[in-house]
Coordinates of C-alpha atoms and ligand atoms in Angstrom, one line a residue:
M720 CA -9.6 -44.4 29.6
T721 CA -13.0 -43.1 27.8
N722 CA -13.5 -42.8 24.8
V723 CA -16.6 -41.9 23.6
L724 CA -17.9 -42.3 19.8
L725 CA -21.8 -40.4 19.3
L726 CA -23.8 -40.7 16.2
G727 CA -25.4 -37.9 15.7
G728 CA -27.6 -35.6 13.7
T729 CA -30.7 -35.2 16.3
M730 CA -31.3 -32.4 18.9
E731 CA -30.8 -35.2 21.6
A732 CA -27.7 -35.7 20.3
S733 CA -26.0 -31.9 20.3
A734 CA -27.5 -31.8 24.0
M735 CA -25.7 -35.0 25.0
A736 CA -22.2 -33.7 23.3
K737 CA -23.0 -30.9 25.5
A738 CA -23.4 -32.6 28.4
L739 CA -20.6 -34.8 27.9
A740 CA -18.6 -31.7 26.7
E741 CA -19.4 -30.7 30.9
A742 CA -18.4 -33.9 31.8
Q743 CA -15.5 -33.4 31.0
I744 CA -15.8 -37.4 29.3
P745 CA -13.9 -37.5 25.6
A746 CA -15.9 -37.9 22.9
T747 CA -16.3 -37.4 19.4
L748 CA -19.8 -36.8 17.6
S749 CA -20.4 -38.2 14.6
Y750 CA -22.4 -36.6 11.3
M751 CA -23.6 -38.7 8.5
G752 CA -22.9 -35.0 6.7
R753 CA -25.9 -34.2 5.1
V754 CA -27.2 -31.3 7.0
E755 CA -25.4 -28.1 5.5
R756 CA -25.0 -26.4 8.3
P757 CA -24.6 -28.3 11.2
K758 CA -24.7 -26.3 14.4
P759 CA -21.2 -26.3 16.3
Q760 CA -20.6 -28.4 19.0
P761 CA -18.1 -28.5 22.1
I762 CA -17.2 -31.7 21.2
P763 CA -15.0 -33.1 18.2
V764 CA -16.7 -33.4 15.4
R765 CA -15.8 -35.9 12.6
I766 CA -18.2 -36.4 9.4
G767 CA -19.5 -39.3 6.7
G768 CA -19.9 -42.5 6.7
F769 CA -17.9 -45.3 8.4
G770 CA -18.3 -47.9 5.5
G771 CA -21.4 -49.7 6.7
V772 CA -20.2 -52.1 10.2
P773 CA -17.2 -53.6 7.9
G774 CA -15.7 -49.6 8.2
L775 CA -17.6 -48.6 11.6
V776 CA -15.6 -51.6 13.4
Q777 CA -12.3 -50.5 11.7
Y778 CA -13.3 -47.4 13.7
L779 CA -13.7 -48.5 16.4
K780 CA -10.4 -49.6 15.9
D781 CA -8.4 -47.9 14.7
H782 CA -10.1 -44.7 17.6
A783 CA -9.9 -47.0 20.7
I784 CA -13.7 -46.8 21.3
T785 CA -14.7 -47.5 24.4
H786 CA -18.6 -46.9 24.9
V787 CA -20.9 -46.3 21.6
I788 CA -23.9 -43.9 22.2
D789 CA -26.5 -43.7 19.5
A790 CA -28.8 -40.9 19.3
T791 CA -29.1 -41.0 16.0
H792 CA -32.9 -40.1 14.2
P793 CA -35.5 -42.9 14.9
F794 CA -35.9 -43.7 11.5
A795 CA -32.1 -44.0 10.9
A796 CA -32.7 -47.6 11.1
Q797 CA -29.4 -48.8 8.9
M798 CA -26.8 -46.8 10.8
S799 CA -28.4 -48.1 14.2
T800 CA -28.0 -51.1 13.3
N801 CA -25.0 -51.0 11.6
A802 CA -24.0 -50.1 15.1
V803 CA -25.8 -53.3 16.9
T804 CA -24.2 -54.9 14.7
A805 CA -20.2 -53.5 15.6
C806 CA -20.3 -53.2 19.3
A807 CA -21.2 -56.9 19.6
D808 CA -18.6 -57.8 17.4
T809 CA -16.2 -55.7 18.6
G810 CA -17.6 -56.5 22.0
T811 CA -17.4 -52.7 22.4
P812 CA -20.8 -51.5 25.3
L813 CA -23.5 -50.0 23.1
V814 CA -26.8 -47.7 24.5
A815 CA -28.8 -45.9 22.2
L816 CA -30.0 -42.9 23.2
T817 CA -34.0 -42.5 22.0
R818 CA -37.4 -40.8 22.1
P819 CA -40.3 -42.0 22.8
A820 CA -42.9 -42.5 20.1
W821 CA -45.8 -39.9 20.2
T822 CA -48.6 -41.7 20.6
P823 CA -52.5 -39.9 20.3
G824 CA -54.4 -38.4 22.8
P825 CA -58.2 -36.6 22.9
G826 CA -59.2 -34.7 20.2
D827 CA -56.6 -36.2 17.0
N828 CA -57.8 -37.7 14.2
W829 CA -54.7 -39.9 13.5
R830 CA -54.2 -43.1 11.0
S831 CA -51.1 -44.9 11.3
V832 CA -49.5 -46.6 8.5
A833 CA -46.4 -49.1 8.6
D834 CA -43.7 -46.9 7.1
I835 CA -43.7 -44.7 3.3
P836 CA -44.7 -46.7 0.5
A837 CA -48.0 -47.3 3.4
A838 CA -48.3 -43.8 3.4
V839 CA -47.6 -43.3 -0.6
A840 CA -50.5 -45.9 -1.1
A841 CA -52.4 -43.8 1.7
L842 CA -52.5 -40.9 -0.4
D843 CA -55.0 -42.0 -3.3
G844 CA -57.4 -40.3 -3.8
P845 CA -58.8 -36.7 -4.7
A846 CA -56.6 -34.2 -4.8
K847 CA -55.7 -31.9 -1.1
N848 CA -53.5 -29.6 0.5
V849 CA -50.4 -31.8 1.9
M850 CA -47.5 -31.1 4.6
L851 CA -45.5 -33.4 3.7
A852 CA -42.6 -33.0 6.9
I853 CA -41.0 -36.0 6.3
G854 CA -37.4 -34.3 5.5
R855 CA -35.7 -33.9 2.3
M856 CA -35.0 -37.8 1.5
H857 CA -38.5 -39.4 0.5
V858 CA -40.5 -36.4 -0.8
H859 CA -39.1 -38.0 -4.4
E860 CA -41.3 -41.0 -3.2
F861 CA -44.9 -39.3 -2.9
A862 CA -44.5 -38.7 -6.7
P863 CA -47.1 -41.6 -8.0
Q864 CA -49.2 -39.3 -5.6
P865 CA -48.7 -36.1 -8.1
Q866 CA -53.1 -34.3 -7.7
H867 CA -52.2 -33.1 -4.7
T868 CA -50.8 -30.0 -3.7
Y869 CA -47.3 -30.2 -1.6
L870 CA -46.2 -28.2 1.7
L871 CA -42.7 -29.4 1.9
R872 CA -40.5 -27.8 4.9
L873 CA -37.0 -29.1 4.5
V874 CA -34.0 -27.9 6.7
D875 CA -32.1 -27.0 3.3
E876 CA -32.9 -25.5 0.5
P877 CA -33.2 -28.4 -2.3
K878 CA -30.9 -28.7 -5.2
E879 CA -33.0 -30.4 -6.9
P880 CA -36.8 -29.3 -8.1
A881 CA -38.8 -32.7 -5.8
P882 CA -40.7 -34.2 -8.7
L883 CA -44.2 -33.0 -7.4
P884 CA -45.8 -31.0 -9.7
N885 CA -47.9 -28.2 -7.1
H886 CA -45.6 -27.9 -4.3
T887 CA -43.9 -24.8 -2.3
V888 CA -41.0 -25.7 0.2
V889 CA -40.7 -23.8 3.1
V890 CA -36.5 -23.8 4.8
D891 CA -36.5 -23.8 8.3
R892 CA -35.3 -26.0 11.1
G893 CA -36.6 -27.2 15.0
P894 CA -37.3 -26.1 16.7
F895 CA -41.3 -25.1 16.1
S896 CA -43.6 -23.3 18.3
S897 CA -47.3 -25.1 17.3
D898 CA -48.4 -21.5 17.2
A899 CA -46.3 -20.7 13.9
D900 CA -47.5 -24.2 12.5
E901 CA -50.8 -23.6 12.8
A902 CA -50.4 -20.6 11.2
L903 CA -48.9 -22.1 8.0
M904 CA -51.0 -24.7 7.3
R905 CA -54.1 -22.0 7.9
D906 CA -52.0 -20.4 5.4
H907 CA -51.2 -23.1 2.7
K908 CA -55.1 -24.2 3.7
I909 CA -53.6 -27.7 4.6
D910 CA -56.3 -30.4 4.6
L911 CA -53.7 -33.2 6.1
V912 CA -50.6 -34.3 8.0
V913 CA -48.5 -36.5 7.0
S914 CA -45.9 -37.1 9.2
K915 CA -43.1 -39.5 10.6
N916 CA -43.3 -40.6 14.6
A917 CA -40.0 -39.3 15.3
G918 CA -41.2 -38.8 19.2
G919 CA -39.7 -35.6 21.4
T920 CA -40.3 -32.3 21.0
G921 CA -38.5 -30.3 18.2
S922 CA -40.7 -31.0 16.1
V923 CA -44.1 -32.0 18.0
S924 CA -45.9 -28.4 17.4
K925 CA -47.0 -29.9 14.2
L926 CA -49.3 -32.4 15.8
D927 CA -50.2 -29.8 18.3
A928 CA -51.7 -27.8 15.3
A929 CA -53.0 -30.2 13.8
R930 CA -55.3 -31.1 16.6
K931 CA -55.9 -27.3 17.3
L932 CA -57.0 -27.1 13.4
G933 CA -58.9 -30.5 13.6
L934 CA -55.9 -32.1 10.7
P935 CA -55.7 -35.7 10.2
V936 CA -52.9 -36.9 10.2
L937 CA -50.8 -39.7 8.7
M938 CA -49.0 -41.0 10.9
I939 CA -45.3 -43.1 9.6
D940 CA -45.0 -45.6 12.1
R941 CA -40.6 -46.5 12.9
P942 CA -38.7 -48.9 11.5
S943 CA -37.9 -52.0 13.9
L944 CA -34.4 -52.6 14.9
P945 CA -32.8 -54.9 16.8
P946 CA -33.1 -55.1 20.6
R947 CA -30.2 -52.9 22.3
H948 CA -30.3 -51.0 25.2
E949 CA -31.9 -47.9 25.1
V950 CA -32.2 -45.3 27.4
H951 CA -34.9 -41.7 27.2
D952 CA -32.4 -39.2 29.7
I953 CA -28.6 -37.8 29.0
A954 CA -28.4 -38.6 32.8
D955 CA -29.4 -42.3 32.7
V956 CA -26.4 -42.2 29.6
L957 CA -23.8 -40.6 32.1
T958 CA -24.9 -43.3 34.9
W959 CA -24.7 -46.0 31.9
L960 CA -20.9 -44.4 31.5
S961 CA -20.4 -43.9 35.2
A962 CA -20.6 -47.8 35.6
Ligands
NAP1451 N1 -34.8 -40.3 8.9 C1 -35.0 -39.8 9.5 O1 -35.7 -38.8 9.4 C2 -34.1 -38.5 10.3 C3 -34.4 -37.4 10.4 C4 -33.3 -36.0 11.7 C5 -32.4 -36.2 11.2 N2 -31.8 -37.6 10.9 C6 -30.2 -38.1 11.0 O2 -29.7 -37.9 9.5 C7 -28.9 -39.5 9.7 C8 -29.3 -39.9 8.8 O3 -30.2 -40.1 8.6 P1 -31.2 -41.4 7.7 O4 -32.1 -42.4 7.9 O5 -30.5 -41.7 6.2 O6 -30.1 -43.1 8.1 P2 -29.6 -44.6 8.0 O7 -29.8 -44.6 6.6 O8 -29.5 -45.2 9.0 O9 -28.2 -44.2 7.5 C9 -27.3 -44.7 6.1 C10 -26.1 -44.7 6.1 O10 -25.8 -42.7 6.2 C11 -24.5 -43.2 7.4 N3 -25.0 -42.7 8.5 C12 -26.1 -42.6 8.9 N4 -26.0 -41.0 10.8 C13 -24.6 -41.5 10.4 C14 -23.9 -40.9 11.3 N5 -24.7 -40.1 12.6 N6 -22.7 -41.1 11.6 C15 -22.1 -41.6 10.2 N7 -22.8 -41.9 9.1 C16 -23.7 -42.4 9.6 C17 -24.0 -44.8 7.6 O11 -23.2 -45.2 6.4 P3 -21.7 -46.2 6.7 O12 -22.9 -47.9 5.6 O13 -21.0 -45.5 5.5 O14 -21.5 -46.3 8.1 C18 -25.4 -45.1 7.1 O15 -25.4 -46.3 7.1 C19 -28.7 -40.0 10.8 O16 -27.1 -39.4 11.3 C20 -30.0 -39.0 11.8 O17 -30.0 -39.7 12.7 C21 -32.3 -38.5 10.4

């Protein structure tokens, strides 16, 4: 009998969970557990790390998992790499439900950087008002550029203040609207937006707003991952499951 492990933490994973519930396919959604108020889900949820590849291998065996759907965020490289290894070790079919990366269009003024350290280095220079739209985890890495005034948009209220002398926190979770993001950027007199190339629709509004305001974007490229079967649509995952 089919028994799916869905690796989540994204809007796409929530949509996939809904589709699995509607199709009455037995499945469990797994969260790392970083977000304090995860959305209610129509399928059973487990929370917490597995304990690396050995822990995930054990989980797949203990729960007789027949298929793994990796719908984690494109920057969750450790989890995705572990899934590739654990599925290969156990012979469990794996599909990744991924979002195509964003690409610049007319009117966009992007500078791409390879990773977060490169983004930090690129911020060297005079003080600016910077919207740091990269989530909570990597904010501390920007401490070497304390001259800027940072606007942080986070899903949860931070437990500790960010190590940035001048910053404002806005607590909000997507999806966001480009009009609201434009107003936010105007209110905070933003000069530069720093973004991960997450892809998808949930947080693209900041790029639309930056384009409308003529603001430059420092775009952090995705981490590289081992080769795996990838699809972009929930329907394709359902087809894969039924094959
Ligand atoms: N990185 C981002 O920008 C971002 C943005 C939005 C949402 N998220 C979501 O937040 C979570 C963590 O992201 P991350 O970048 O910290 O990931 P990561 O660096 O790839 O993962 C670090 C560790 O967290 C655990 N983990 C991650 N995702 C998990 C899941 N869905 N279920 C169970 N354990 C999980 C695993 O621990 P063990 O090794 O112990 O198994 C993994 O090795 C992911 O679920 C991701 O989809 C990430």
